[in-house]
Tab-separated table of C-alpha atoms in Angstrom:
chain	number	residue	atom	x	y	z
A	1	UNK	CA	-16.491	13.750	-37.445
A	2	UNK	CA	-15.293	11.443	-40.491
A	3	UNK	CA	-15.638	7.773	-39.823
A	4	UNK	CA	-12.584	6.323	-41.463
A	5	UNK	CA	-13.717	2.820	-40.401
A	6	UNK	CA	-15.219	1.406	-43.313
A	7	UNK	CA	-12.088	2.819	-45.683
A	8	UNK	CA	-9.617	1.411	-43.017
A	9	UNK	CA	-11.240	-2.210	-43.620
A	10	UNK	CA	-11.378	-1.668	-47.410
A	11	UNK	CA	-7.979	-1.188	-47.500
A	12	UNK	CA	-6.696	-4.150	-45.108
A	13	UNK	CA	-8.932	-6.104	-47.382
A	14	UNK	CA	-6.631	-5.512	-50.363
A	15	UNK	CA	-3.931	-6.874	-48.605
A	16	UNK	CA	-2.903	-10.689	-48.648
A	17	UNK	CA	-4.594	-12.764	-45.911
A	18	UNK	CA	-1.882	-14.942	-45.288
A	19	UNK	CA	1.291	-13.662	-43.504
A	20	UNK	CA	3.456	-15.127	-45.824
A	21	UNK	CA	1.472	-13.339	-48.702
A	22	UNK	CA	2.248	-10.061	-46.916
A	23	UNK	CA	5.244	-10.523	-46.376
A	24	UNK	CA	6.210	-11.224	-49.879
A	25	UNK	CA	4.406	-8.051	-50.714
A	26	UNK	CA	6.499	-6.070	-48.496
A	27	UNK	CA	9.510	-7.180	-50.193
A	28	UNK	CA	8.151	-6.489	-53.488
A	29	UNK	CA	6.993	-2.982	-52.448
A	30	UNK	CA	10.969	-2.610	-51.166
A	31	UNK	CA	12.393	-3.994	-54.318
A	32	UNK	CA	10.288	-1.594	-56.091
A	33	UNK	CA	11.001	1.676	-54.724
A	34	UNK	CA	14.405	0.869	-54.078
A	35	UNK	CA	14.928	0.243	-57.929
A	36	UNK	CA	13.096	3.225	-58.825
A	37	UNK	CA	14.995	5.352	-56.148
A	38	UNK	CA	18.561	4.094	-57.915
A	39	UNK	CA	17.074	4.112	-61.491
A	40	UNK	CA	20.056	6.104	-62.896
A	41	UNK	CA	22.431	3.235	-61.659
A	42	UNK	CA	20.100	0.606	-63.321
A	43	UNK	CA	19.293	1.964	-66.362
A	44	UNK	CA	22.765	3.921	-67.172
A	45	UNK	CA	25.229	2.217	-64.956
A	46	UNK	CA	29.031	3.796	-65.195
A	47	UNK	CA	32.842	2.229	-64.936
A	48	UNK	CA	34.489	2.841	-61.648
A	49	UNK	CA	38.298	3.275	-61.453
A	50	UNK	CA	38.419	-0.816	-61.153
A	51	UNK	CA	35.951	-1.658	-63.758
A	52	UNK	CA	38.261	-0.697	-66.645
A	53	UNK	CA	40.268	-3.904	-65.848
A	54	UNK	CA	37.188	-5.864	-67.296
A	55	UNK	CA	37.864	-4.231	-70.368
A	56	UNK	CA	40.709	-7.067	-70.366
A	57	UNK	CA	39.055	-9.531	-69.393
A	58	UNK	CA	37.784	-11.590	-66.057
A	59	UNK	CA	39.960	-11.189	-62.749
A	60	UNK	CA	42.309	-14.036	-62.512
A	61	UNK	CA	42.185	-17.044	-60.121
A	62	UNK	CA	45.088	-15.630	-57.963
A	63	UNK	CA	43.853	-12.393	-57.556
A	64	UNK	CA	40.249	-13.601	-56.466
A	65	UNK	CA	41.811	-16.588	-54.299
A	66	UNK	CA	43.974	-13.987	-52.715
A	67	UNK	CA	40.947	-12.043	-51.169
A	68	UNK	CA	39.101	-15.364	-50.037
A	69	UNK	CA	36.880	-14.724	-52.974
A	70	UNK	CA	36.685	-18.087	-54.710
A	71	UNK	CA	32.989	-18.403	-54.975
A	72	UNK	CA	33.152	-15.274	-57.025
A	73	UNK	CA	35.731	-16.776	-59.273
A	74	UNK	CA	33.437	-19.856	-60.056
A	75	UNK	CA	30.728	-17.115	-60.818
A	76	UNK	CA	32.784	-15.533	-63.396
A	77	UNK	CA	33.482	-18.860	-65.018
A	78	UNK	CA	29.706	-19.612	-65.246
A	79	UNK	CA	28.923	-16.492	-66.812
A	80	UNK	CA	32.155	-16.437	-69.460
A	81	UNK	CA	30.965	-20.144	-70.497
A	82	UNK	CA	27.602	-18.728	-71.008
A	83	UNK	CA	29.591	-15.921	-73.317
A	84	UNK	CA	28.612	-13.091	-70.832
A	85	UNK	CA	30.764	-10.268	-71.650
A	86	UNK	CA	32.726	-8.832	-68.798
A	87	UNK	CA	32.185	-5.193	-69.297
A	88	UNK	CA	28.565	-5.992	-69.296
A	89	UNK	CA	28.854	-8.067	-66.006
A	90	UNK	CA	30.534	-4.621	-64.357
A	91	UNK	CA	27.419	-2.592	-65.678
A	92	UNK	CA	24.263	-4.015	-66.408
A	93	UNK	CA	24.145	-6.875	-63.794
A	94	UNK	CA	24.503	-4.581	-60.768
A	95	UNK	CA	20.574	-3.597	-61.142
A	96	UNK	CA	19.667	-7.416	-60.857
A	97	UNK	CA	21.906	-7.510	-57.789
A	98	UNK	CA	20.566	-4.556	-56.532
A	99	UNK	CA	16.740	-5.981	-56.569
A	100	UNK	CA	17.608	-9.299	-55.194
A	101	UNK	CA	19.183	-7.666	-52.133
A	102	UNK	CA	16.471	-5.184	-51.745
A	103	UNK	CA	13.937	-8.205	-52.048
A	104	UNK	CA	15.419	-9.755	-49.103
A	105	UNK	CA	16.020	-6.894	-46.538
A	106	UNK	CA	12.684	-7.219	-45.058
A	107	UNK	CA	13.592	-10.665	-44.289
A	108	UNK	CA	16.282	-9.284	-42.077
A	109	UNK	CA	13.769	-7.993	-39.952
A	110	UNK	CA	11.090	-11.035	-40.537
A	111	UNK	CA	13.075	-14.012	-39.987
A	112	UNK	CA	12.069	-14.367	-36.059
A	113	UNK	CA	9.187	-12.479	-35.865
A	114	UNK	CA	5.450	-13.529	-35.668
A	115	UNK	CA	2.970	-11.546	-37.856
A	116	UNK	CA	2.128	-8.809	-35.430
A	117	UNK	CA	5.970	-7.989	-35.533
A	118	UNK	CA	6.534	-8.095	-39.152
A	119	UNK	CA	3.777	-5.437	-40.058
A	120	UNK	CA	4.065	-3.651	-43.473
A	121	UNK	CA	4.563	-0.266	-42.267
A	122	UNK	CA	7.588	-0.879	-39.693
A	123	UNK	CA	9.372	-3.552	-41.696
A	124	UNK	CA	9.029	-1.752	-44.986
A	125	UNK	CA	10.488	1.600	-43.331
A	126	UNK	CA	13.288	-0.496	-41.963
A	127	UNK	CA	14.030	-2.002	-45.118
A	128	UNK	CA	14.137	0.652	-47.066
A	129	UNK	CA	16.482	2.545	-44.406
A	130	UNK	CA	19.054	-0.519	-45.155
A	131	UNK	CA	18.723	-0.212	-49.101
A	132	UNK	CA	18.673	3.298	-49.526
A	133	UNK	CA	21.249	4.703	-46.973
A	134	UNK	CA	24.283	6.492	-48.749
A	135	UNK	CA	26.687	3.914	-47.291
A	136	UNK	CA	24.561	1.107	-48.886
A	137	UNK	CA	24.207	3.127	-52.254
A	138	UNK	CA	28.428	3.412	-52.417
A	139	UNK	CA	28.617	-0.366	-53.519
A	140	UNK	CA	26.949	0.559	-56.680
A	141	UNK	CA	29.807	2.752	-57.507
A	142	UNK	CA	31.826	-0.388	-57.523
A	143	UNK	CA	30.053	-1.729	-60.357
A	144	UNK	CA	32.642	-4.565	-60.788
A	145	UNK	CA	31.819	-6.111	-57.584
A	146	UNK	CA	28.212	-4.797	-56.746
A	147	UNK	CA	26.532	-7.845	-58.020
A	148	UNK	CA	28.235	-10.711	-56.118
A	149	UNK	CA	28.183	-8.872	-53.056
A	150	UNK	CA	24.650	-7.834	-53.363
A	151	UNK	CA	23.847	-11.523	-54.156
A	152	UNK	CA	26.036	-13.032	-51.572
A	153	UNK	CA	24.291	-10.719	-48.765
A	154	UNK	CA	20.906	-11.788	-49.984
A	155	UNK	CA	21.722	-15.627	-49.948
A	156	UNK	CA	23.072	-14.790	-46.229
A	157	UNK	CA	19.653	-13.086	-45.174
A	158	UNK	CA	17.733	-15.849	-47.075
A	159	UNK	CA	19.693	-18.729	-45.394
A	160	UNK	CA	19.181	-17.137	-41.749
A	161	UNK	CA	15.568	-16.960	-42.985
A	162	UNK	CA	15.303	-20.420	-43.895
A	163	UNK	CA	16.687	-21.742	-40.533
A	164	UNK	CA	14.122	-19.389	-38.904
A	165	UNK	CA	11.180	-20.720	-40.442
A	166	UNK	CA	12.164	-24.447	-41.443
A	167	UNK	CA	15.057	-25.596	-39.256
A	168	UNK	CA	14.673	-28.780	-41.166
A	169	UNK	CA	16.131	-27.192	-44.170
A	170	UNK	CA	19.220	-26.214	-42.074
A	171	UNK	CA	21.285	-28.102	-44.765
A	172	UNK	CA	19.840	-25.703	-47.862
A	173	UNK	CA	20.886	-22.663	-45.411
A	174	UNK	CA	24.244	-24.096	-44.583
A	175	UNK	CA	25.041	-24.512	-48.162
A	176	UNK	CA	23.937	-21.138	-48.970
A	177	UNK	CA	25.973	-19.653	-46.491
A	178	UNK	CA	29.412	-21.137	-47.446
A	179	UNK	CA	28.456	-20.002	-51.016
A	180	UNK	CA	27.749	-16.491	-50.141
A	181	UNK	CA	30.662	-16.219	-47.836
A	182	UNK	CA	33.054	-17.365	-50.524
A	183	UNK	CA	31.512	-14.305	-52.467
A	184	UNK	CA	31.429	-11.643	-49.743
A	185	UNK	CA	32.197	-12.289	-46.069
A	186	UNK	CA	30.391	-8.946	-44.890
A	187	UNK	CA	27.159	-10.765	-44.676
A	188	UNK	CA	28.276	-12.311	-41.421
A	189	UNK	CA	27.599	-8.910	-39.707
A	190	UNK	CA	23.657	-8.973	-41.151
A	191	UNK	CA	23.194	-12.701	-39.936
A	192	UNK	CA	24.754	-11.842	-36.455
A	193	UNK	CA	22.243	-8.717	-36.435
A	194	UNK	CA	19.313	-10.722	-37.444
A	195	UNK	CA	20.054	-13.287	-34.438
A	196	UNK	CA	20.469	-10.631	-31.897
A	197	UNK	CA	17.268	-8.868	-33.421
A	198	UNK	CA	15.560	-12.682	-32.980
A	199	UNK	CA	16.288	-12.599	-29.372
A	200	UNK	CA	14.690	-9.462	-28.602
A	201	UNK	CA	11.680	-10.378	-30.991
A	202	UNK	CA	11.229	-13.697	-29.069
A	203	UNK	CA	11.345	-12.334	-25.813
A	204	UNK	CA	8.522	-9.792	-26.473
A	205	UNK	CA	6.673	-12.374	-27.891
A	206	UNK	CA	6.949	-14.884	-25.040
A	207	UNK	CA	7.273	-12.465	-22.231
A	208	UNK	CA	10.460	-14.016	-20.887
A	209	UNK	CA	9.220	-17.113	-20.034
A	210	UNK	CA	12.457	-18.798	-20.678
A	211	UNK	CA	11.712	-22.030	-18.786
A	212	UNK	CA	8.265	-22.534	-20.629
A	213	UNK	CA	8.386	-21.068	-23.923
A	214	UNK	CA	12.033	-22.487	-24.438
A	215	UNK	CA	10.976	-23.870	-27.780
A	216	UNK	CA	10.508	-20.493	-28.908
A	217	UNK	CA	14.123	-19.826	-28.848
A	218	UNK	CA	15.178	-23.263	-30.510
A	219	UNK	CA	15.573	-21.502	-33.923
A	220	UNK	CA	17.971	-19.032	-32.718
A	221	UNK	CA	20.359	-21.617	-31.421
A	222	UNK	CA	19.905	-23.575	-34.859
A	223	UNK	CA	20.847	-20.174	-36.726
A	224	UNK	CA	23.942	-19.650	-34.485
A	225	UNK	CA	25.068	-23.406	-35.257
A	226	UNK	CA	24.384	-23.129	-38.795
A	227	UNK	CA	26.271	-19.900	-39.468
A	228	UNK	CA	29.356	-20.981	-37.091
A	229	UNK	CA	29.425	-24.346	-39.103
A	230	UNK	CA	29.203	-22.588	-42.452
A	231	UNK	CA	31.979	-19.908	-41.305
A	232	UNK	CA	34.215	-22.788	-40.057
A	233	UNK	CA	33.689	-24.770	-43.354
A	234	UNK	CA	34.624	-21.654	-45.510
A	235	UNK	CA	37.813	-20.894	-43.848
A	236	UNK	CA	38.652	-24.627	-43.878
A	237	UNK	CA	37.939	-24.362	-47.502
A	238	UNK	CA	39.655	-21.075	-48.437
A	239	UNK	CA	43.052	-22.347	-46.763
A	240	UNK	CA	43.132	-25.346	-48.208
A	241	UNK	CA	42.920	-23.723	-51.332
A	242	UNK	CA	45.562	-20.937	-50.988
A	243	UNK	CA	48.095	-23.454	-49.445
A	244	UNK	CA	47.348	-26.042	-51.908
A	245	UNK	CA	47.742	-23.755	-55.125
A	246	UNK	CA	50.556	-21.657	-53.414
A	247	UNK	CA	48.873	-18.504	-53.569
A	248	UNK	CA	49.642	-15.460	-51.235
A	249	UNK	CA	46.975	-13.894	-49.539
A	250	UNK	CA	46.463	-10.409	-49.387
A	251	UNK	CA	46.382	-8.037	-46.460
A	252	UNK	CA	42.375	-7.932	-46.135
A	253	UNK	CA	42.298	-11.500	-45.743
A	254	UNK	CA	44.228	-12.320	-42.654
A	255	UNK	CA	43.158	-11.576	-39.057
A	256	UNK	CA	44.226	-9.023	-36.607
A	257	UNK	CA	46.973	-9.805	-34.519
A	258	UNK	CA	46.736	-9.637	-30.835
A	259	UNK	CA	49.392	-6.989	-30.153
A	260	UNK	CA	47.221	-4.715	-32.472
A	261	UNK	CA	44.107	-4.800	-30.736
A	262	UNK	CA	44.737	-1.787	-28.883
A	263	UNK	CA	45.365	0.327	-31.796
A	264	UNK	CA	42.309	-1.370	-33.301
A	265	UNK	CA	40.106	-0.199	-30.127
A	266	UNK	CA	41.149	3.416	-31.316
A	267	UNK	CA	40.479	3.153	-34.881
A	268	UNK	CA	36.961	1.733	-34.096
A	269	UNK	CA	36.691	4.930	-31.686
A	270	UNK	CA	37.571	6.957	-34.341
A	271	UNK	CA	34.905	5.529	-36.618
A	272	UNK	CA	32.138	6.724	-34.095
A	273	UNK	CA	33.306	10.441	-35.140
A	274	UNK	CA	33.111	9.699	-38.760
A	275	UNK	CA	29.750	8.140	-38.091
A	276	UNK	CA	28.331	11.189	-36.181
A	277	UNK	CA	29.823	13.672	-38.823
A	278	UNK	CA	28.866	11.995	-41.873
A	279	UNK	CA	25.801	10.159	-41.137
A	280	UNK	CA	24.687	10.866	-44.493
A	281	UNK	CA	28.171	11.038	-46.252
A	282	UNK	CA	27.990	14.894	-46.689
A	283	UNK	CA	28.616	17.483	-44.210
A	284	UNK	CA	25.498	19.430	-44.519
A	285	UNK	CA	21.606	18.416	-44.123
A	286	UNK	CA	21.546	18.820	-40.352
A	287	UNK	CA	18.063	18.506	-40.540
A	288	UNK	CA	17.988	15.180	-41.970
A	289	UNK	CA	20.964	14.125	-39.870
A	290	UNK	CA	19.107	14.977	-36.378
A	291	UNK	CA	15.481	13.309	-37.947
A	292	UNK	CA	17.971	10.052	-38.521
A	293	UNK	CA	19.432	10.052	-35.149
A	294	UNK	CA	16.252	10.785	-33.457
A	295	UNK	CA	14.463	8.183	-34.874
A	296	UNK	CA	17.123	5.575	-34.149
A	297	UNK	CA	17.687	6.963	-30.547
A	298	UNK	CA	13.751	7.054	-30.084
A	299	UNK	CA	13.629	3.489	-31.176
A	300	UNK	CA	16.340	1.705	-28.636
A	301	UNK	CA	15.185	3.915	-25.916
A	302	UNK	CA	11.406	2.793	-26.799
A	303	UNK	CA	12.583	-0.857	-26.470
A	304	UNK	CA	14.867	-0.498	-23.400
A	305	UNK	CA	12.161	1.126	-21.682
A	306	UNK	CA	9.610	-1.721	-22.609
A	307	UNK	CA	12.286	-3.955	-21.061
A	308	UNK	CA	12.459	-2.042	-17.728
A	309	UNK	CA	8.942	-1.716	-17.213
A	310	UNK	CA	8.473	-4.986	-15.608
A	311	UNK	CA	12.209	-6.477	-15.528
A	312	UNK	CA	12.206	-10.313	-15.225
A	313	UNK	CA	15.145	-12.394	-15.253
A	314	UNK	CA	14.388	-13.438	-18.709
A	315	UNK	CA	15.128	-9.927	-19.807
A	316	UNK	CA	18.779	-10.379	-18.965
A	317	UNK	CA	18.955	-12.073	-22.421
A	318	UNK	CA	17.330	-9.125	-24.742
A	319	UNK	CA	19.597	-6.520	-22.787
A	320	UNK	CA	22.457	-8.546	-23.643
A	321	UNK	CA	21.619	-8.599	-27.376
A	322	UNK	CA	21.144	-5.159	-27.168
A	323	UNK	CA	24.475	-4.449	-25.837
A	324	UNK	CA	26.056	-6.666	-28.561
A	325	UNK	CA	24.372	-5.121	-31.419
A	326	UNK	CA	27.107	-2.351	-32.104
A	327	UNK	CA	29.718	-5.201	-31.980
A	328	UNK	CA	28.057	-7.028	-34.508
A	329	UNK	CA	27.328	-3.841	-36.482
A	330	UNK	CA	31.114	-3.331	-36.829
A	331	UNK	CA	31.901	-7.131	-37.061
A	332	UNK	CA	34.154	-8.262	-39.946
A	333	UNK	CA	35.801	-5.295	-40.304
A	334	UNK	CA	37.140	-5.348	-36.469
A	335	UNK	CA	38.927	-8.382	-36.777
A	336	UNK	CA	40.489	-7.954	-40.119
A	337	UNK	CA	44.232	-7.309	-40.459
A	338	UNK	CA	43.539	-4.131	-42.390
A	339	UNK	CA	41.715	-1.299	-41.427
A	340	UNK	CA	39.189	-0.205	-43.920
A	341	UNK	CA	36.200	1.072	-42.905
A	342	UNK	CA	34.736	2.473	-46.300
A	343	UNK	CA	30.924	3.351	-46.145
A	344	UNK	CA	30.282	0.311	-48.664
A	345	UNK	CA	31.512	-1.928	-45.760
A	346	UNK	CA	29.422	-0.165	-43.056
A	347	UNK	CA	26.169	-2.384	-43.965
A	348	UNK	CA	26.124	-3.496	-40.494
A	349	UNK	CA	26.022	-0.221	-38.925
A	350	UNK	CA	23.231	0.844	-40.982
A	351	UNK	CA	21.128	-2.101	-40.211
A	352	UNK	CA	21.824	-1.201	-36.671
A	353	UNK	CA	20.454	2.089	-37.029
A	354	UNK	CA	17.420	0.845	-39.308
A	355	UNK	CA	16.435	-1.690	-36.239
A	356	UNK	CA	16.083	1.604	-34.162
A	357	UNK	CA	13.649	2.741	-36.842
A	358	UNK	CA	12.005	-0.407	-36.767
A	359	UNK	CA	10.816	-0.366	-33.065
A	360	UNK	CA	9.671	3.264	-33.912
A	361	UNK	CA	7.328	1.763	-36.666
A	362	UNK	CA	6.424	-0.939	-34.237
A	363	UNK	CA	5.751	1.036	-31.385
A	364	UNK	CA	3.870	3.728	-33.672
A	365	UNK	CA	1.603	0.831	-34.563
A	366	UNK	CA	0.818	-0.387	-31.079
A	367	UNK	CA	3.062	-3.438	-31.020
A	368	UNK	CA	5.646	-2.970	-28.389
A	369	UNK	CA	3.135	-3.771	-26.020
A	370	UNK	CA	-0.024	-5.804	-26.173
A	371	UNK	CA	-1.997	-2.963	-24.496
A	372	UNK	CA	-0.372	0.430	-25.995
A	373	UNK	CA	-1.930	2.240	-23.300
A	374	UNK	CA	0.967	1.053	-20.805
A	375	UNK	CA	3.201	3.455	-22.539
A	376	UNK	CA	1.688	6.372	-21.680
A	377	UNK	CA	2.228	5.528	-17.883
A	378	UNK	CA	6.171	4.787	-18.585
A	379	UNK	CA	7.103	7.744	-16.459
A	380	UNK	CA	5.397	6.389	-13.625
A	381	UNK	CA	8.090	3.393	-13.142
A	382	UNK	CA	7.959	3.650	-9.786
A	383	UNK	CA	4.231	2.526	-9.821
A	384	UNK	CA	4.741	-1.426	-10.488
A	385	UNK	CA	1.485	-2.481	-9.064
A	386	UNK	CA	-0.785	0.151	-11.123
A	387	UNK	CA	1.449	-0.920	-13.955
A	388	UNK	CA	0.600	-4.645	-13.161
A	389	UNK	CA	-2.814	-4.038	-13.346
A	390	UNK	CA	-2.463	-2.230	-16.985
A	391	UNK	CA	0.127	-4.264	-18.766
A	392	UNK	CA	-0.033	-7.390	-19.666
A	393	UNK	CA	4.144	-7.828	-20.500
């Protein structure tokens, strides 16, 4: 029998010793693999239909302010001040945006996690699912918008990470979120899902002792407050600008009227059929689709079983978080006046699926419970006394 112990120890010795060093390594690996997989877009970007308008110069103030993207207008003015050609922006810079976004994706799973919950395997696999899924790739076909959209998403993810790790820098995270929202509002879905994932991770880490471990949940409350505050500030700034300048908002910038809620519910249900039939955008590839949904379902099922093995009062919180994940995945597009669920705006759905794959990876590494052997007895849920002696949950 081959002894892999020394080899395993030697490979582990190549990893950075610090937790932050390992996280940075994960970010670099994900960014490198993503750029390599999307190399045609990076080296030879093309023009989408909307990109040809950039041949005539940058978009106008009215055009961007009416869509709530006043931050994007400021970015364009800054680039123009440095004599950057609009056509170059619509093509070459999207590779930079892709790399920045890919670097930030592991932070989605690591913001509220401890060292054991952000191992390279589970975190890296889930992050690659976010960056390489066909839904996420569609934004690259809109080269005139991909850079600012990807940059804003990365800024939003980094802001939540900052609040989770260094709450005293909440003001910096707030500024980053307001700036990011002024370029791309769908990052709200990412931020909300990160917080819900953090609730589950915190419960698994503390054992659900809310009364004794309430301090562990404090970063989540900070993140919620900063996100809500940034969203309120963005909406106030946007409304003030369009009112002062007399600019008419486009339909996508408005909110859904209350009398249209029933119709929107039907539209959301119909979206479920699209997600099932066009999981990878194409209609073929049944094996790949089956593998994808199998891993996603297995991950969430394992998590649910983990929470039900020894239910506590504190387990109500992560169960509620699980229930809210689909709502957060749809997020912003569900409350918009115009229903436009194009694949490129379904990043929240991709992240929710990637969270299931994250749980699969974590389970494979024996991290869903402190004693992995307890999962071999999940079918004996009725034998609680036996499980109490085996599992430290």
